[in-house]
CSV table of N, CA and C in Angstrom, one decimal:
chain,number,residue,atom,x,y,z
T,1,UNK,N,34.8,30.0,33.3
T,1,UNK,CA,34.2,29.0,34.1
T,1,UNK,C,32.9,28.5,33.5
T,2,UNK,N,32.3,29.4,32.6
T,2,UNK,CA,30.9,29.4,31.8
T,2,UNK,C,31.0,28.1,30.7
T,3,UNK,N,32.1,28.1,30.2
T,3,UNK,CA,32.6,27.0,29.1
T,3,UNK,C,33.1,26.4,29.7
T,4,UNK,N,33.8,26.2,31.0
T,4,UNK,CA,34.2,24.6,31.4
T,4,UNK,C,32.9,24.1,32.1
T,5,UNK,N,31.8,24.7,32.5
T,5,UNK,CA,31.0,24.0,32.7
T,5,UNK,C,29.9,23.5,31.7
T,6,UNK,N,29.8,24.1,30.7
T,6,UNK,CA,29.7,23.9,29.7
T,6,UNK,C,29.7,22.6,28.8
T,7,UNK,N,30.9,22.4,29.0
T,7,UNK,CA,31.7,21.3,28.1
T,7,UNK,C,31.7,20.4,28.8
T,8,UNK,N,31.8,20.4,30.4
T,8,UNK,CA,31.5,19.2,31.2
T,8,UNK,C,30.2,18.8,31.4
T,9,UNK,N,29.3,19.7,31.2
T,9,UNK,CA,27.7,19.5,30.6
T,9,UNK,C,27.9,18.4,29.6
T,10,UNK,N,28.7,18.6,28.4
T,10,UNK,CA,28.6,18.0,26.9
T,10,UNK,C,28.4,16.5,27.3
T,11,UNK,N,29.7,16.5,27.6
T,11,UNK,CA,30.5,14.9,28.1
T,11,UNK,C,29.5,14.7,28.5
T,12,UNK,N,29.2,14.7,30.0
T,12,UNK,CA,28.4,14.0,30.5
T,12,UNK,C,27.2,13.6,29.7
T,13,UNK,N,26.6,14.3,29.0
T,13,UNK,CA,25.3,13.6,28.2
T,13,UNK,C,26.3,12.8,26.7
T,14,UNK,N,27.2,13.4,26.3
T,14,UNK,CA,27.9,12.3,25.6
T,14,UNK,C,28.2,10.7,26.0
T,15,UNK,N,28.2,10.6,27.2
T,15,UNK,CA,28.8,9.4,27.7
T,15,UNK,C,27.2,8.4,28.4
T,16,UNK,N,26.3,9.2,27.8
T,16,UNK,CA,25.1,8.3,28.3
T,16,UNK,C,24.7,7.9,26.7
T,17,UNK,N,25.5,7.7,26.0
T,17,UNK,CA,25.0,7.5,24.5
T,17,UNK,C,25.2,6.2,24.1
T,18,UNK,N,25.0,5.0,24.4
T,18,UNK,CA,25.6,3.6,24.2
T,18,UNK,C,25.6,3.5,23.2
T,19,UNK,N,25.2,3.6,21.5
T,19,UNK,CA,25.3,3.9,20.5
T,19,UNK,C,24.2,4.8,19.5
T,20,UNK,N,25.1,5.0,18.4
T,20,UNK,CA,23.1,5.9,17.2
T,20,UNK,C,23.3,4.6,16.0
T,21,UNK,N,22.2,4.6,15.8
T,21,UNK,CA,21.7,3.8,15.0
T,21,UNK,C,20.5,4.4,14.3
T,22,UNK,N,19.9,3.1,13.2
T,22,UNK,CA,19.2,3.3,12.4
T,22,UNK,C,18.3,2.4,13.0
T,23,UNK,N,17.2,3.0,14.3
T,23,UNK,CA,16.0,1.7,14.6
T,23,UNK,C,14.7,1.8,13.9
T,24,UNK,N,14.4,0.5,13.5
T,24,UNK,CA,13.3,-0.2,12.6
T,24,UNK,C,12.0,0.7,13.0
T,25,UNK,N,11.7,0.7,12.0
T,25,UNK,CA,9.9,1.3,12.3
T,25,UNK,C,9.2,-0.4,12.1
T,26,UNK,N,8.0,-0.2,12.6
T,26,UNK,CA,7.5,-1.7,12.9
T,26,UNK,C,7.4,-2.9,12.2
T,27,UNK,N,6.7,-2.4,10.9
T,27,UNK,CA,6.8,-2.9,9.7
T,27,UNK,C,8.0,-3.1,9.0
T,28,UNK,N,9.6,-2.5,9.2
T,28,UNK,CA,10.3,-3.4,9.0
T,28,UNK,C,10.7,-3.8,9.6
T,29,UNK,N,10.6,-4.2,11.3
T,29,UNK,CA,10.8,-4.9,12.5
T,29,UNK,C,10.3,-6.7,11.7
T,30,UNK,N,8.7,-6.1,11.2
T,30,UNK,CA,8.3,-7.6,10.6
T,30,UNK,C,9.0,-8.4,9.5
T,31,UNK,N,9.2,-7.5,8.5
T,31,UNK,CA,9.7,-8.0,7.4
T,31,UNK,C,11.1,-8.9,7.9
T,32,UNK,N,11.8,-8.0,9.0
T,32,UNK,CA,12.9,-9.4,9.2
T,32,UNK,C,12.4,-10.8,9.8
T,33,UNK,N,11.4,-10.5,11.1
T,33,UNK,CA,10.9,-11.3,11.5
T,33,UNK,C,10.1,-12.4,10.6
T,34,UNK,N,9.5,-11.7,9.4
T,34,UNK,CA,9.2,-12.7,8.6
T,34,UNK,C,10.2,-14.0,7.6
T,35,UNK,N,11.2,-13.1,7.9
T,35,UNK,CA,12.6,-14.1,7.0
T,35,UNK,C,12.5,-16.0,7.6
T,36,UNK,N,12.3,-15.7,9.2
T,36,UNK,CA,12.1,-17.1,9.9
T,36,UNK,C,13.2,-16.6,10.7
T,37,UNK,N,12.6,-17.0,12.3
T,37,UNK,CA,13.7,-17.0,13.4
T,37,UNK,C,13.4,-18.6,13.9
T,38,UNK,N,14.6,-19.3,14.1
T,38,UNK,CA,14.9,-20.5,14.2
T,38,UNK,C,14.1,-20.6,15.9
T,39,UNK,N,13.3,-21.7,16.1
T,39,UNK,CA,12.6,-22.1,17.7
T,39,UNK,C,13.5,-21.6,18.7
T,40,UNK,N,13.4,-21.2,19.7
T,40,UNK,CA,14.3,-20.9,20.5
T,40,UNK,C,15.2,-19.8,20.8
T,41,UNK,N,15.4,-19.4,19.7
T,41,UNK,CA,16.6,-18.1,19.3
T,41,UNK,C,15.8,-17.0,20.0
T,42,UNK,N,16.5,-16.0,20.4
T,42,UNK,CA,16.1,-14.5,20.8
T,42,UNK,C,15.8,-13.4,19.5
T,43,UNK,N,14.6,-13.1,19.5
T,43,UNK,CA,13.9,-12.6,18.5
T,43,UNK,C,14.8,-11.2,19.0
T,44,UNK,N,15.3,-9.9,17.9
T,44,UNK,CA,15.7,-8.6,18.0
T,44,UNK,C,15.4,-7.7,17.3
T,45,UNK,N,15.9,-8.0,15.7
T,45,UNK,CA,15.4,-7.1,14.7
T,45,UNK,C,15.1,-5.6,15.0
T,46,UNK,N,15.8,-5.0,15.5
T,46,UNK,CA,16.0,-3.6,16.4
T,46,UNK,C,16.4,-2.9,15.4
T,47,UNK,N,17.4,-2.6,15.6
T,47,UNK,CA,18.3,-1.6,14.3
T,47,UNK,C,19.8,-1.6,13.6
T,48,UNK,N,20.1,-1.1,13.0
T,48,UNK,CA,21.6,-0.4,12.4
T,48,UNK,C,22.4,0.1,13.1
T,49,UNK,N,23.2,-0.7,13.6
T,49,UNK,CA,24.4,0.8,14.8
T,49,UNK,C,25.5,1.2,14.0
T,50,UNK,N,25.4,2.7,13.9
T,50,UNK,CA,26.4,3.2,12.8
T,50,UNK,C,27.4,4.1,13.5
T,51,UNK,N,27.8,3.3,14.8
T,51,UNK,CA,28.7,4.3,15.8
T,51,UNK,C,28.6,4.0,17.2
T,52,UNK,N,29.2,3.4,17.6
T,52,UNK,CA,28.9,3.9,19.4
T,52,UNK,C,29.2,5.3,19.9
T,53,UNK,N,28.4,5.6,21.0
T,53,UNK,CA,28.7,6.6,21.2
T,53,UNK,C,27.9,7.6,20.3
T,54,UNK,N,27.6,8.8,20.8
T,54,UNK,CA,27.2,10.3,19.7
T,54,UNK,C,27.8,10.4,18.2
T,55,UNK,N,26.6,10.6,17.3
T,55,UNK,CA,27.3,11.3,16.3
T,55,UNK,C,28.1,12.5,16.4
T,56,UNK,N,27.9,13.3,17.4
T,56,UNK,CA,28.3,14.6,17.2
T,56,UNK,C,30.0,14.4,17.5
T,57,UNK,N,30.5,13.6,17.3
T,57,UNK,CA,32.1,13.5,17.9
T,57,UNK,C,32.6,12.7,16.7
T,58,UNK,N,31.8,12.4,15.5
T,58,UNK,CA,32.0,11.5,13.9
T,58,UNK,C,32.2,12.2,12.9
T,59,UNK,N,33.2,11.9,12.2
T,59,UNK,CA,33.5,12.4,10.9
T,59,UNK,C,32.6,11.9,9.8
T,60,UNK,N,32.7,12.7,8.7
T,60,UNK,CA,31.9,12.0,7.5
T,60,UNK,C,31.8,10.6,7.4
T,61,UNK,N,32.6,10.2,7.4
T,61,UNK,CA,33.3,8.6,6.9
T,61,UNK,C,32.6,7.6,8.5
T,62,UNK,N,32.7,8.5,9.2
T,62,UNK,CA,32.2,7.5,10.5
T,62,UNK,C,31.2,8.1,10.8
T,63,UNK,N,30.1,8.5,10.4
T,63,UNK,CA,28.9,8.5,10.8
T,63,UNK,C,27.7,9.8,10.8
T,64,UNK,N,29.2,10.6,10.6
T,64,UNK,CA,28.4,12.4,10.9
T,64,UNK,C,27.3,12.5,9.7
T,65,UNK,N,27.4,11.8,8.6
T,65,UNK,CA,26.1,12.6,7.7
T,65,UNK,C,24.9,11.9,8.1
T,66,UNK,N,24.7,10.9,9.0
T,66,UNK,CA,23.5,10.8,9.7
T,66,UNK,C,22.9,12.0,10.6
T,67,UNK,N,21.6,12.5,10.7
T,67,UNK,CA,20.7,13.5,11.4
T,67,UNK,C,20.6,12.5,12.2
T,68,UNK,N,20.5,12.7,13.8
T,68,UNK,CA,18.7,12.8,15.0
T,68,UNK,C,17.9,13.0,14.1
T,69,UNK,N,17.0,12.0,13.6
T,69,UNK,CA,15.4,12.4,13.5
T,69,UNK,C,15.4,12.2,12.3
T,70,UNK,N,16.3,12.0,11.6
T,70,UNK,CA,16.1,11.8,10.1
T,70,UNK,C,15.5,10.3,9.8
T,71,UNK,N,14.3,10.3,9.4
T,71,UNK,CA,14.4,8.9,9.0
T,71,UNK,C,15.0,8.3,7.5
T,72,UNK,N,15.4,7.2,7.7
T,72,UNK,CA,16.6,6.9,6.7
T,72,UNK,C,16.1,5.1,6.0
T,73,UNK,N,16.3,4.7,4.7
T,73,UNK,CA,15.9,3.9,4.2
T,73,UNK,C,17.2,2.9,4.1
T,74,UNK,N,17.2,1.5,4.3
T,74,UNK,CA,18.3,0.9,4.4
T,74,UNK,C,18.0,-0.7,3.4
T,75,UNK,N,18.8,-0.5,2.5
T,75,UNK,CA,19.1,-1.4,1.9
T,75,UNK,C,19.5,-2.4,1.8
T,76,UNK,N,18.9,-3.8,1.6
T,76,UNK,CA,18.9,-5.2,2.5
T,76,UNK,C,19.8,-5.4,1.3
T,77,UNK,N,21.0,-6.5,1.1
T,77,UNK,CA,21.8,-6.7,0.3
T,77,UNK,C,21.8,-9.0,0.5
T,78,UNK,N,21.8,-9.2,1.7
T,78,UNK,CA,22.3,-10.8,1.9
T,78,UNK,C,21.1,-11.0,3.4
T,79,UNK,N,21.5,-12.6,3.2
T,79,UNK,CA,20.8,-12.5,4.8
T,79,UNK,C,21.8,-13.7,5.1
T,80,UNK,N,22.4,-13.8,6.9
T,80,UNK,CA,23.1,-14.7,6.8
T,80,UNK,C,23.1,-15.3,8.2
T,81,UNK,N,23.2,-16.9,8.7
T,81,UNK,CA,23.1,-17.4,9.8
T,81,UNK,C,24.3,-18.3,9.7
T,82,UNK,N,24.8,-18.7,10.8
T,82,UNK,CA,25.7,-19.7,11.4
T,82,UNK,C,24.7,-19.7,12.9
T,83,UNK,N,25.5,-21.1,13.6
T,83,UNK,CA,24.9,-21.8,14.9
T,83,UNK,C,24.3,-20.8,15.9
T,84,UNK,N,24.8,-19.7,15.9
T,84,UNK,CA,24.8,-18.1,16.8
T,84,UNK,C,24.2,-17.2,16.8
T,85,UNK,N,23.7,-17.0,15.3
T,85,UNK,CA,23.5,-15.8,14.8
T,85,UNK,C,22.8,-15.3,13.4
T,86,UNK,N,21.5,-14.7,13.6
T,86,UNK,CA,21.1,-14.3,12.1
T,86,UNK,C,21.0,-13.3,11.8
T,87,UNK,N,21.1,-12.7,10.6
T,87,UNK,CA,21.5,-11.1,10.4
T,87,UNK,C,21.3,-10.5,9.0
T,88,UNK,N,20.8,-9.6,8.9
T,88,UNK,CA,21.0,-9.3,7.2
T,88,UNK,C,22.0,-7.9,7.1
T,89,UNK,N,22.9,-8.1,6.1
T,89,UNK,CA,23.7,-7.4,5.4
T,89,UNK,C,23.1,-5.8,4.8
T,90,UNK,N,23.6,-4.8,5.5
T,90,UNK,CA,22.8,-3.7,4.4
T,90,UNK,C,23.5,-2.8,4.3
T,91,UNK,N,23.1,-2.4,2.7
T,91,UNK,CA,24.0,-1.2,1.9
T,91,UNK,C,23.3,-0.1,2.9
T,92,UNK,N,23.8,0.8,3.3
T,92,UNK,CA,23.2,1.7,3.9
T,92,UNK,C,23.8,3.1,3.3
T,93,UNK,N,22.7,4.0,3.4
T,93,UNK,CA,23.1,5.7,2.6
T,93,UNK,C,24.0,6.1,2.6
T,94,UNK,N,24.2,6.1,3.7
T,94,UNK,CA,26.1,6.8,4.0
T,94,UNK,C,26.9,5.9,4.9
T,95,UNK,N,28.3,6.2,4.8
T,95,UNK,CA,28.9,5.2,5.5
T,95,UNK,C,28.7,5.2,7.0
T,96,UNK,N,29.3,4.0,7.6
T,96,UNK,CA,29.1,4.1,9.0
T,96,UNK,C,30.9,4.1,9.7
T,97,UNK,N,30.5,4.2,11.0
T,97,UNK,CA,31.7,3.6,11.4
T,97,UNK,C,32.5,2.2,11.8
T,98,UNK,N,33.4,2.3,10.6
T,98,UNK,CA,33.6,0.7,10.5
T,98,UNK,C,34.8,0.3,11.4
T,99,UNK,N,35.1,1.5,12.1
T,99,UNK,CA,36.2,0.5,13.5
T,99,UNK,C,35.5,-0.2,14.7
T,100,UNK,N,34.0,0.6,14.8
T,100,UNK,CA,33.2,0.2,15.7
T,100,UNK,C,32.0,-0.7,15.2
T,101,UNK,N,31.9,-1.3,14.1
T,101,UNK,CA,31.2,-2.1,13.1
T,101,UNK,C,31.9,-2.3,11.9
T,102,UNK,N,32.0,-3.7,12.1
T,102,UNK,CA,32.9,-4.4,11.2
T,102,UNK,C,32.1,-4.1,9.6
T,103,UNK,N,30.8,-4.7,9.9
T,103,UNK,CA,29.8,-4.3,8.0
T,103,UNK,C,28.6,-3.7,8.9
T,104,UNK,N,27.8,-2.7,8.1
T,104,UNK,CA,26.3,-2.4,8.0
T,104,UNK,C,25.8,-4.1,8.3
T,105,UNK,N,24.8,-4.2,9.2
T,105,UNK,CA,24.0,-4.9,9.7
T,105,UNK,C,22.9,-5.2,10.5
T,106,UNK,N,22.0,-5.7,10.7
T,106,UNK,CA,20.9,-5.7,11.7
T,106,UNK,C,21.0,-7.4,12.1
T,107,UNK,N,21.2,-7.5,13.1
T,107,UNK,CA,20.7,-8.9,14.0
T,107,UNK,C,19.7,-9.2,13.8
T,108,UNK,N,18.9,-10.0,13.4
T,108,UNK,CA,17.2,-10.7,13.9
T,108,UNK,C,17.5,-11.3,14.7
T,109,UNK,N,17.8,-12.1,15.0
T,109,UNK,CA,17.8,-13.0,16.2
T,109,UNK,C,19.3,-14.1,16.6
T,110,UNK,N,19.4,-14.1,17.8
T,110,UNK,CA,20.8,-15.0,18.2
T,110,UNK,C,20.2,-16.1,19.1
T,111,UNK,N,21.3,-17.2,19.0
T,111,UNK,CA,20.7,-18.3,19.8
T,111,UNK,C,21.6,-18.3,21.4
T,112,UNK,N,20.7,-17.9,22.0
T,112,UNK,CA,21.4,-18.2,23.3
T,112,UNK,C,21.6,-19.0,24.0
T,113,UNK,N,21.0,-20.2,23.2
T,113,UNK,CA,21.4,-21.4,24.3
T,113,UNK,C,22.7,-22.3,23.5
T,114,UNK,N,23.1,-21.8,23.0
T,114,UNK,CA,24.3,-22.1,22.2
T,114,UNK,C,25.4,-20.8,21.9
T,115,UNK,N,25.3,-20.3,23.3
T,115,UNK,CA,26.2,-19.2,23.6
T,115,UNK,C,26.4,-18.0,23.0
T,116,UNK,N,25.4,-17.8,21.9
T,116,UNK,CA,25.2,-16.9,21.0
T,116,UNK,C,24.7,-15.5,21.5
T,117,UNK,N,25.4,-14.3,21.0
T,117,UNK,CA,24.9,-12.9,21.5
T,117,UNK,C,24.6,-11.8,19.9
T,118,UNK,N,24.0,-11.3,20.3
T,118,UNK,CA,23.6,-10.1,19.0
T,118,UNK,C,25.1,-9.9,18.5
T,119,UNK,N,26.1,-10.0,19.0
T,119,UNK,CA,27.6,-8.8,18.6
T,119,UNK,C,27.8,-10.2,17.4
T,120,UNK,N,27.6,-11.9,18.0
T,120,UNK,CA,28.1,-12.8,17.1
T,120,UNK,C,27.3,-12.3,15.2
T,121,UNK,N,26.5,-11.4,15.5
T,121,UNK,CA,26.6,-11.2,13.5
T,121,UNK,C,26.7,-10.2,13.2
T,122,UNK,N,27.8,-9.1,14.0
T,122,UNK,CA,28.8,-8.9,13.1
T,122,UNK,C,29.8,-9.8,12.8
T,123,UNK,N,30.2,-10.8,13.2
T,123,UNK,CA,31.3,-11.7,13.0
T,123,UNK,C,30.4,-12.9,11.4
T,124,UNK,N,29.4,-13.0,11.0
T,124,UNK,CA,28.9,-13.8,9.8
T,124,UNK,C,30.0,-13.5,8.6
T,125,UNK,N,30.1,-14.1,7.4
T,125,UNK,CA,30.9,-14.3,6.6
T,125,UNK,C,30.2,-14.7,5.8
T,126,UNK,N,29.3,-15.3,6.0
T,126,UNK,CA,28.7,-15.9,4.2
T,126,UNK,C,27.1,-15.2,4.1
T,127,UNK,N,26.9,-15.0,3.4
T,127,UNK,CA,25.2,-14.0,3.1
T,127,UNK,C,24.6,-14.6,1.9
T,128,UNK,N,23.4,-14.8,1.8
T,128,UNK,CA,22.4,-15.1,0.6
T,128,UNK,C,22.0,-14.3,0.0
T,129,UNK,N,22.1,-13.7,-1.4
T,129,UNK,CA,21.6,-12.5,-1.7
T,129,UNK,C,19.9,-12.4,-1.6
T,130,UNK,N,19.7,-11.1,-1.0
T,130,UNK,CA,18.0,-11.0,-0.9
T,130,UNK,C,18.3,-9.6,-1.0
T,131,UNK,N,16.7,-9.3,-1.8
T,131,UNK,CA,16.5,-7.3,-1.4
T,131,UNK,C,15.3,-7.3,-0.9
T,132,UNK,N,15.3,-6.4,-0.4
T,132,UNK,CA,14.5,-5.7,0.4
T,132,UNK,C,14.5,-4.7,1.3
T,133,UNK,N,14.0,-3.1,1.5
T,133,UNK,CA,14.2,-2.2,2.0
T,133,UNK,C,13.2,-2.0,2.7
T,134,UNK,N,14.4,-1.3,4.3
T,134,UNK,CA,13.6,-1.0,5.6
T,134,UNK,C,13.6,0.3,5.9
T,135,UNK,N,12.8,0.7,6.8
T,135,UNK,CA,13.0,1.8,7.3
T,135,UNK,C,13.2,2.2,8.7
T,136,UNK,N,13.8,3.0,8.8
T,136,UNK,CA,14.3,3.7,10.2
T,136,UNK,C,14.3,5.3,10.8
T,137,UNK,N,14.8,5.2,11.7
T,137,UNK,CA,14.7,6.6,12.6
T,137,UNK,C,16.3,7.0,12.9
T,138,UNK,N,16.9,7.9,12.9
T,138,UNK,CA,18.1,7.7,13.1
T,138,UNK,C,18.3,8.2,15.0
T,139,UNK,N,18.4,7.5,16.0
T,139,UNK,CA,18.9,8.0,16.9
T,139,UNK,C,19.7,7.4,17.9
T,140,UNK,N,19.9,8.5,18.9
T,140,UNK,CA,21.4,8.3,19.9
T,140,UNK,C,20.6,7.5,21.0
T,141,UNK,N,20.9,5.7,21.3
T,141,UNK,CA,20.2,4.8,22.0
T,141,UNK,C,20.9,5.5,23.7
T,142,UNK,N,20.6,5.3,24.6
T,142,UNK,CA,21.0,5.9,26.0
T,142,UNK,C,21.7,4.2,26.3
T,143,UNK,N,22.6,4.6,27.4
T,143,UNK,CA,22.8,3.2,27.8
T,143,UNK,C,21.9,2.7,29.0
């Protein structure tokens, strides 16, 4: 009875986990915001989602070699905008999970008066090569 309550402990704090990511420490919050956010657009520049949901239910390949609490350096590769959506491209340390994230990415900003939401850049296709490295925190966002 000790272990089914247990484990129905788990879940429940599993399922308050909307995603983990890689969120920005401030100064690289700026550095995107310095790239230029178009008038209008919704400023974000937040973080890396390398998973919905807990790491602790991720395999290597989807996310598990990320820590809670590790802070992690992420490698800016492109930067890329269409009508909806701006975003930069990043090589990141270890892999993520790519059924639940199409590429490593960070949103700066989306235009919402042109129907645009943060999800439109993971859908970008074309990128400008840029470097530059951010940093982060690695944690489980609550929903």
């Amino acid at each position: 009875m000790k272990l089914l309550l247990e484990n129905w402990r788990n879940y429940l704090v599993e399922q308050k986990v909307a995603y983990s990511g890689v969120v920005l420490d401030d100064e690289s919050k700026q550095k995107l915001l310095d790239l230029g956010v178009p008038k209008g657009w919704v400023s974000e520049a937040h973080h890396m989602t390398i998973t919905l949901g807990p790491l602790s239910k991720r395999s290597d390949d989807e996310g598990a070699l990320y820590k809670v609490g590790d802070e992690v350096e992420l490698t800016v590769v492109g930067v890329g905008q269409d009508h909806r959506a701006l975003a930069v491209k990043i090589e990141p340390p270890y892999p993520i999970n790519v059924r639940h994230v199409k590429f490593p990415h960070i949103t700066i900003a989306f235009n919402k008066a042109a129907g645009g939401k943060a999800s439109h850049s993971g859908k970008l296709q074309e990128f400008e090569p840029v470097n530059m490295t951010l940093k982060g925190i690695v944690e489980e966002v609550p929903q």
